[in-house]
Short mmCIF file of C-alpha atoms in Angstrom, two decimals:
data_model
loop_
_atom_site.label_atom_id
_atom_site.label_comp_id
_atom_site.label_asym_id
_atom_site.label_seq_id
_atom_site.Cartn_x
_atom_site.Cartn_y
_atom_site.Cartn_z
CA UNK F 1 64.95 6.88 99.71
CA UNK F 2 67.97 7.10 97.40
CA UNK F 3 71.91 7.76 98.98
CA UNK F 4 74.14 9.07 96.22
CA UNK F 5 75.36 5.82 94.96
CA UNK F 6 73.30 3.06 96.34
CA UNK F 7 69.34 3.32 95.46
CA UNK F 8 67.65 1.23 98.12
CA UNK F 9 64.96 -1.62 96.48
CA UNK F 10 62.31 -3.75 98.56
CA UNK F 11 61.36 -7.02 97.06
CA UNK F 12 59.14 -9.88 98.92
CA UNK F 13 58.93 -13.16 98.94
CA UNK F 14 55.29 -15.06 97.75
CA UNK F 15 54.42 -15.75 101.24
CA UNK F 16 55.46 -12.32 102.08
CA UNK F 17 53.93 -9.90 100.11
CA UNK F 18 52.03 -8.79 102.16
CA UNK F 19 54.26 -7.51 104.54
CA UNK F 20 56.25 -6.31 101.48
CA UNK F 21 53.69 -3.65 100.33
CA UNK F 22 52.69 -2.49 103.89
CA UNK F 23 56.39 -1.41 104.67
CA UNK F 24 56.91 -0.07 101.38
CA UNK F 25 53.30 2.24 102.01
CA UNK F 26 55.25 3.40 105.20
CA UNK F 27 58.87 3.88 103.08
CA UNK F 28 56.30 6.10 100.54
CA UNK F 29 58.01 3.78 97.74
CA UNK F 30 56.79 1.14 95.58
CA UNK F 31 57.38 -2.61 95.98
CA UNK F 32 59.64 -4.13 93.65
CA UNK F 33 58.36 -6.54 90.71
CA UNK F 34 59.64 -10.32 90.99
CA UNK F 35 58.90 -13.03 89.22
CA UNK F 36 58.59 -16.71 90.49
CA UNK F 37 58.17 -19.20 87.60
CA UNK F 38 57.30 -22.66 88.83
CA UNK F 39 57.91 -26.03 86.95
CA UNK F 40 55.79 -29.29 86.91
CA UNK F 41 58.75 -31.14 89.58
CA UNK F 42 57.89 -28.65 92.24
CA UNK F 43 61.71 -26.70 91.28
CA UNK F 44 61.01 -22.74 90.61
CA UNK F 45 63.28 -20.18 89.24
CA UNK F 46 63.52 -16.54 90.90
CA UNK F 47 64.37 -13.32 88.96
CA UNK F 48 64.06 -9.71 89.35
CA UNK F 49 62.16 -7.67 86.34
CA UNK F 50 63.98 -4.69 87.25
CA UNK F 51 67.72 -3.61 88.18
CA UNK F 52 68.81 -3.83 90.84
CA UNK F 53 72.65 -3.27 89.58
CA UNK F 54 74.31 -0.81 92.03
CA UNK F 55 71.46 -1.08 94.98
CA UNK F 56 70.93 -1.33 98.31
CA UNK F 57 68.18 -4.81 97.52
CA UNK F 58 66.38 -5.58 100.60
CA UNK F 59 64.14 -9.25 100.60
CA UNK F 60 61.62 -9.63 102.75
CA UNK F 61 60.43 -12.61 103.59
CA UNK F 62 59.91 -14.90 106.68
CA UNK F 63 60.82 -18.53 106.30
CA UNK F 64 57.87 -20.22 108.27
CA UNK F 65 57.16 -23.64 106.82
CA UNK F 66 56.90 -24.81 104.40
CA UNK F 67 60.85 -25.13 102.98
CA UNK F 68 59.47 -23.44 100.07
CA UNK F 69 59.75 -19.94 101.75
CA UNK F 70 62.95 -20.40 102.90
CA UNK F 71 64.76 -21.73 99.03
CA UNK F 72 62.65 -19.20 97.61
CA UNK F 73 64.50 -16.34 99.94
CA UNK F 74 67.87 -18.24 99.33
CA UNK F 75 67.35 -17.42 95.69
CA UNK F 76 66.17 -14.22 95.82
CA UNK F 77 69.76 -13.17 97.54
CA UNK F 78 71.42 -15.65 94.81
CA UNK F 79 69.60 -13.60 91.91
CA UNK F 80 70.38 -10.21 93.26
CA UNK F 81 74.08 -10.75 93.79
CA UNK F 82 74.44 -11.95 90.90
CA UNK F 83 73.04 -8.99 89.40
CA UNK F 84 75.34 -7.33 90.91
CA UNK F 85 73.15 -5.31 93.94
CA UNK F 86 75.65 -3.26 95.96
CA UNK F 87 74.29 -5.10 98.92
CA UNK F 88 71.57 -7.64 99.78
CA UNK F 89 69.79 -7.16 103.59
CA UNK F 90 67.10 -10.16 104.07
CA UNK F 91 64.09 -9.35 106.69
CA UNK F 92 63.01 -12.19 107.93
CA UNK F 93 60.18 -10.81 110.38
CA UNK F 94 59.75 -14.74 111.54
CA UNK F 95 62.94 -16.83 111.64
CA UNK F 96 61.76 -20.31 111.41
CA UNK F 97 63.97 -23.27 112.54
CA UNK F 98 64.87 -21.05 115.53
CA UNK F 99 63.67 -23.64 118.06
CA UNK F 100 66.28 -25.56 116.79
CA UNK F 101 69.04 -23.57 118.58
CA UNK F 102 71.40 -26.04 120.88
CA UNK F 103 71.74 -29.71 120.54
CA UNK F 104 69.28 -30.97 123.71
CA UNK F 105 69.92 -34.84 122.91
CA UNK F 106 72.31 -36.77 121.10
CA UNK F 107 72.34 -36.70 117.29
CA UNK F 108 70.28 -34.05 116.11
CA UNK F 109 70.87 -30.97 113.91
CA UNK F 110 71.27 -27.47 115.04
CA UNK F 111 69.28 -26.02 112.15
CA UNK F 112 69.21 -22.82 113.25
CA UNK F 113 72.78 -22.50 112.52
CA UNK F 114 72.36 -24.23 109.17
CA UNK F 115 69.74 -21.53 108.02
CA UNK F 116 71.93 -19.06 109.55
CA UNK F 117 74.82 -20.96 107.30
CA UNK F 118 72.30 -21.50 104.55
CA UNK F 119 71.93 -17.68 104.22
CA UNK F 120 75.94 -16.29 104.50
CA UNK F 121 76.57 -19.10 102.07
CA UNK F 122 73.80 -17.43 99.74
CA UNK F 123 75.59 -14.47 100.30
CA UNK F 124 73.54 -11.78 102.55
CA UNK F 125 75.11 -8.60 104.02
CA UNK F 126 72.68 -8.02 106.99
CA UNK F 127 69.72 -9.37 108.23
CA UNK F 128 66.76 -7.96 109.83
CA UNK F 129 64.55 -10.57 112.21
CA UNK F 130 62.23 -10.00 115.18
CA UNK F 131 61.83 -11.62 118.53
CA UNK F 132 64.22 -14.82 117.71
CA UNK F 133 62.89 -17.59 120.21
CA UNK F 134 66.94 -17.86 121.30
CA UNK F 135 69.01 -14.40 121.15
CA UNK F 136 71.97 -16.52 121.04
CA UNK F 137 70.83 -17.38 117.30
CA UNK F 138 72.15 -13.78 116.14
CA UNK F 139 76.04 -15.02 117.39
CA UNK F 140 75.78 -17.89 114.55
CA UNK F 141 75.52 -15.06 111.68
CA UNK F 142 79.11 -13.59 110.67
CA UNK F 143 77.11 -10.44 109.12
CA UNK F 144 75.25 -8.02 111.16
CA UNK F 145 72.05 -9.28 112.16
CA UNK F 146 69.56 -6.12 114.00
CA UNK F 147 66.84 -7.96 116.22
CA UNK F 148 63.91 -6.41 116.74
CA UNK F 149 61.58 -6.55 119.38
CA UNK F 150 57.79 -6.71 119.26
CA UNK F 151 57.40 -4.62 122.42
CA UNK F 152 57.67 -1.99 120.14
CA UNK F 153 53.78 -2.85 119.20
CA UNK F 154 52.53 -4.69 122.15
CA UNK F 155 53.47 -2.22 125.33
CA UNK F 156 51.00 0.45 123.78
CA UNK F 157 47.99 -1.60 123.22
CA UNK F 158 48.69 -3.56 126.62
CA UNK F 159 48.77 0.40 127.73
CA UNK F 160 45.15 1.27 125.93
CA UNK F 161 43.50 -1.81 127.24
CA UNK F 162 43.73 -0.04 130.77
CA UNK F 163 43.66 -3.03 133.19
CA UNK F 164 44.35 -2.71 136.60
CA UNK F 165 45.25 -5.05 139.28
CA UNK F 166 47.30 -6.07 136.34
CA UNK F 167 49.95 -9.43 136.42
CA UNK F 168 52.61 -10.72 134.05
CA UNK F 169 52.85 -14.30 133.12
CA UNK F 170 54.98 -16.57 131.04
CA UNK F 171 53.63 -20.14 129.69
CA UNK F 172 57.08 -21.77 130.42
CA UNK F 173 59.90 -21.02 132.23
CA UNK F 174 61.95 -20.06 129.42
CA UNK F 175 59.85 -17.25 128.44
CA UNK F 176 60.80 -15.71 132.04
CA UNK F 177 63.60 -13.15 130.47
CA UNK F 178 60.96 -12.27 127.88
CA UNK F 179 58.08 -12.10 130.64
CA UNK F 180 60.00 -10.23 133.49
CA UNK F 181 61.48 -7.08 130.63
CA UNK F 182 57.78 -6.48 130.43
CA UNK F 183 56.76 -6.88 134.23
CA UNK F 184 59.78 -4.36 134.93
CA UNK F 185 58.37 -2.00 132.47
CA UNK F 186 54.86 -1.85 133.13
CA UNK F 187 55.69 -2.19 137.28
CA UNK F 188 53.46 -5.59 137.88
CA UNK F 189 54.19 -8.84 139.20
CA UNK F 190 55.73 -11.60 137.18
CA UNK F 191 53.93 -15.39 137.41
CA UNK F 192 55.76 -18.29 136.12
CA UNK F 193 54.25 -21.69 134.55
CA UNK F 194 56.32 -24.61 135.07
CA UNK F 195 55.37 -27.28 132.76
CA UNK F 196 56.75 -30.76 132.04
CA UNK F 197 56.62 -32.09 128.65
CA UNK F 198 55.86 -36.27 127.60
CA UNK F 199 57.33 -35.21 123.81
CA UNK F 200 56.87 -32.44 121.44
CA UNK F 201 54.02 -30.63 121.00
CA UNK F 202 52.64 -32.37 124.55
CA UNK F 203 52.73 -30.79 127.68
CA UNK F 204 52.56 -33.50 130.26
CA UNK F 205 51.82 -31.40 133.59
CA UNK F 206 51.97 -27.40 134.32
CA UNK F 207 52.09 -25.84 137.74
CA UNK F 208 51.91 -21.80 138.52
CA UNK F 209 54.20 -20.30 140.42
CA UNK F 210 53.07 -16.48 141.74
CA UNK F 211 49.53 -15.58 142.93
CA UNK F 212 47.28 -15.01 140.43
CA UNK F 213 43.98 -14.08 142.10
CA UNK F 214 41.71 -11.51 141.29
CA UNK F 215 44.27 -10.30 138.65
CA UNK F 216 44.32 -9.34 135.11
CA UNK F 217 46.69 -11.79 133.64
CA UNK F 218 48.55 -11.24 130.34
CA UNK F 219 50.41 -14.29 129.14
CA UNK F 220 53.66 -13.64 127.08
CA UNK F 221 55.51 -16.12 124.61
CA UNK F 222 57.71 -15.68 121.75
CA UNK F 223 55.12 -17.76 119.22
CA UNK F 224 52.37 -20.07 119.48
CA UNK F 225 52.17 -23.19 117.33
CA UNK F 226 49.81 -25.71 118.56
CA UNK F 227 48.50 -23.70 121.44
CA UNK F 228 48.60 -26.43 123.54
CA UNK F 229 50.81 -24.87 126.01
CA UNK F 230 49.52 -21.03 126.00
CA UNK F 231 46.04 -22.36 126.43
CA UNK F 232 46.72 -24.94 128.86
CA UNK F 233 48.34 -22.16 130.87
CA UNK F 234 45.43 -20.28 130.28
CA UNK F 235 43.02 -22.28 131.70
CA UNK F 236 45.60 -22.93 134.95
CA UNK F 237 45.77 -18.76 135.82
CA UNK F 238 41.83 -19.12 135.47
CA UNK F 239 41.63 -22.34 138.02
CA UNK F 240 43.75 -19.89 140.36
CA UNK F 241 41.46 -17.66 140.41
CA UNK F 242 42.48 -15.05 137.40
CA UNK F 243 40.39 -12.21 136.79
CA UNK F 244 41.15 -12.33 133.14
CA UNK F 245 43.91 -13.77 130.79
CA UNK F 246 44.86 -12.57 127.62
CA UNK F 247 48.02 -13.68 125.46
CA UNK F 248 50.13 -12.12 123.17
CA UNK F 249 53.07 -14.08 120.81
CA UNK F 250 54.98 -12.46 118.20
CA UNK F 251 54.64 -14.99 115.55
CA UNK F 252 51.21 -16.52 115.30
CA UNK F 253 52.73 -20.36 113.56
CA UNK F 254 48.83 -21.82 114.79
CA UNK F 255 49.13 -25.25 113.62
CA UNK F 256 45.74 -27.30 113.80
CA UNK F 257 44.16 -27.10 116.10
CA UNK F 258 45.29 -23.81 117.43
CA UNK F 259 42.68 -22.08 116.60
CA UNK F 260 39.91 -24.49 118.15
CA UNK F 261 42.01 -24.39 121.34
CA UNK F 262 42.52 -20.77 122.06
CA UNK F 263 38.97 -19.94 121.12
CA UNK F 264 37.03 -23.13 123.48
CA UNK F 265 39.60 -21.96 126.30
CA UNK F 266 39.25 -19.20 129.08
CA UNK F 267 41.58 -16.33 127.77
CA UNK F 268 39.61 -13.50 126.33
CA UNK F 269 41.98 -12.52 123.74
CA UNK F 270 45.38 -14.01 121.91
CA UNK F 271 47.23 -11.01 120.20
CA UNK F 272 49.53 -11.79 117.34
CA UNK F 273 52.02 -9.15 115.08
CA UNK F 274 51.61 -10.39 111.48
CA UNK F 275 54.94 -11.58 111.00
CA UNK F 276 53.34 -14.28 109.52
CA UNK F 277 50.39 -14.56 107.60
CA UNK F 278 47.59 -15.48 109.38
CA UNK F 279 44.54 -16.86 107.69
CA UNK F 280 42.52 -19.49 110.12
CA UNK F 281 39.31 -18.79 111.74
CA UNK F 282 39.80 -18.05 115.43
CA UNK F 283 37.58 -15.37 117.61
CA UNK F 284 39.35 -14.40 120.01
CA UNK F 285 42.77 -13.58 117.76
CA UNK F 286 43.63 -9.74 117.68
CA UNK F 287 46.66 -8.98 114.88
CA UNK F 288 48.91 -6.02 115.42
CA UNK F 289 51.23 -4.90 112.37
CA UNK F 290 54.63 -4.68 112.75
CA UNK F 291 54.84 -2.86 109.38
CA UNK F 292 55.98 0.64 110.80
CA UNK F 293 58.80 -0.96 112.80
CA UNK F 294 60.02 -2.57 110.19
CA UNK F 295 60.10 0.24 107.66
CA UNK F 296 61.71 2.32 110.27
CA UNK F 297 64.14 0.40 110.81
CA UNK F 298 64.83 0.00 107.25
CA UNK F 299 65.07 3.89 107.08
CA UNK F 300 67.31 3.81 110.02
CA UNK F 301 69.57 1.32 108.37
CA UNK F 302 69.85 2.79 105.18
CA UNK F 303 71.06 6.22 106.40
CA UNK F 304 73.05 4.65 109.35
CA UNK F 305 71.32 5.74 111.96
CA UNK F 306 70.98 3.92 115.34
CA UNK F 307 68.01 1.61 115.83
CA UNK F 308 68.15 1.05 119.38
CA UNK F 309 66.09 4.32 120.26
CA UNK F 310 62.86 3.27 118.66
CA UNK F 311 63.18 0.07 120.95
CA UNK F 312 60.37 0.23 124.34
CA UNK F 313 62.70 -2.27 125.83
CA UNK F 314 64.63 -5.16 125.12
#
């Protein structure tokens, strides 16, 4: 994948690598080599063992906690402008921070708009994220910033799990946008969960709104951290009489006890992508690659080409 003046380059991120070599198998390219050389103090020092002089450098690398993944992308745009890459495009298939979007209560950070600041400042030319839990969040970049959607993966294997008497449901009421694009598309009802939290993490009460019975309910959210929520919800469709409940969340954060929750809880299933690594024992968890998307898109930026066909719906 070479224009006539600007080579393109993929380079990931520790935490990322992963991802890294899977879009890079699609792109028929190899990933590029980085080095990461830690110090006793925790500091660490990024550099490229290749040129990149005169390229089109693209980092991947989401910046789920901890910070560490999100300085260690902040450097890796640092080192390649400064060795002079033609431009620097950073996918971030998880953007963390994101919940962080508005200020909800008096004196608190918007540190979504610091990463977003954190980045420009850096000095990134584009970035390429998926399923941001607020779309506002793109309007505090001053570069282009192409948001992908996860639909992309998740309409085709709702579509190959063949379910009828089929119902859409969303663990929180601002999920319903999300929710009701896929209702619409796949022609089923929409539910809504109205829940009340007593602080973070806690979700205090939770009441359904939509009939549930003797459906098969599939539960969407942007991410899942603690589960506490999605699980909770769950259980709730179940006590109404669901046929079934499955879940699917982009970006699979599972903080303990996740895992222990979504597997001793009613759903039969919790689908993921892999936009972030996901390494905990749980049963019931089905990952889906987002890989191909990605590198597609990648493709489709690099020759600039539109990306808004390979979209199911937004």
């Amino acid at each position: 994948m070479n224009s006539v003046n600007h080579p393109i380059k993929i380079f990931a991120g520790t935490k990322s690598r992963y991802m890294g070599e899977e879009i890079c198998k699609h792109l028929g390219m190899e990933l590029g080599k980085m080095n990461i050389q830690h110090f006793a103090d925790g500091e660490f020092e990024v550099s490229f063992e290749e040129t990149v002089r005169g390229c089109e450098v693209y980092l991947v690398q989401s910046t789920f906690p901890n910070t560490d993944n999100l300085m260690e992308l902040l450097l890796m745009i640092d080192a390649a402008k400064r060795a002079s890459a033609h431009s620097v495009i950073a996918v971030i298939p998880y953007f963390g921070w994101a919940r962080q979007d508005r200020k909800d209560k008096p004196r608190v950070s918007i540190a979504a708009k610091l990463v977003a600041d954190l980045l420009s400042a850096a000095g990134v030319n584009r970035v390429i994220t998926m399923d941001l839990h607020a779309d506002q969040i793109q309007g505090f970049f001053d570069v282009p910033v192409d948001h992908l959607y996860a639909s992309s993966v998740f309409i085709p294997y709702i579509q190959s799990l063949k379910l009828e008497n089929m119902a859409i449901a969303t663990p929180d009421v601002g999920g319903a946008k999300r929710a009701n694009s896929y209702a619409k598309f796949l022609d089923v009802p929409l539910v809504l969960c109205h829940k009340q939290r007593a602080k973070a993490n806690v979700v205090e009460s939770m009441t359904v709104i939509g009939d549930v019975k003797d459906k098969n309910v599939i539960l969407i959210d942007d991410m899942v951290d603690t589960a506490g929520t999605i699980t909770k919800a769950a259980d709730l469709m179940i006590a109404n009489g669901a046929k079934s409940v499955r879940a699917l969340a982009s970006h699979a954060i599972m903080s303990d006890p996740a895992s222990e929750r979504v597997d001793a809880c009613g759903m039969t299933e919790m689908i993921f992508t892999n936009s972030i690594p996901f390494n905990k024992e749980c049963k019931k968890a089905t990952i889906l690659s987002v890989a191909k998307l990605i590198a597609d898109t990648i493709r489709r930026v690099h020759n600039n080409e539109s990306i808004s066909s390979q979209y199911v719906f937004k």
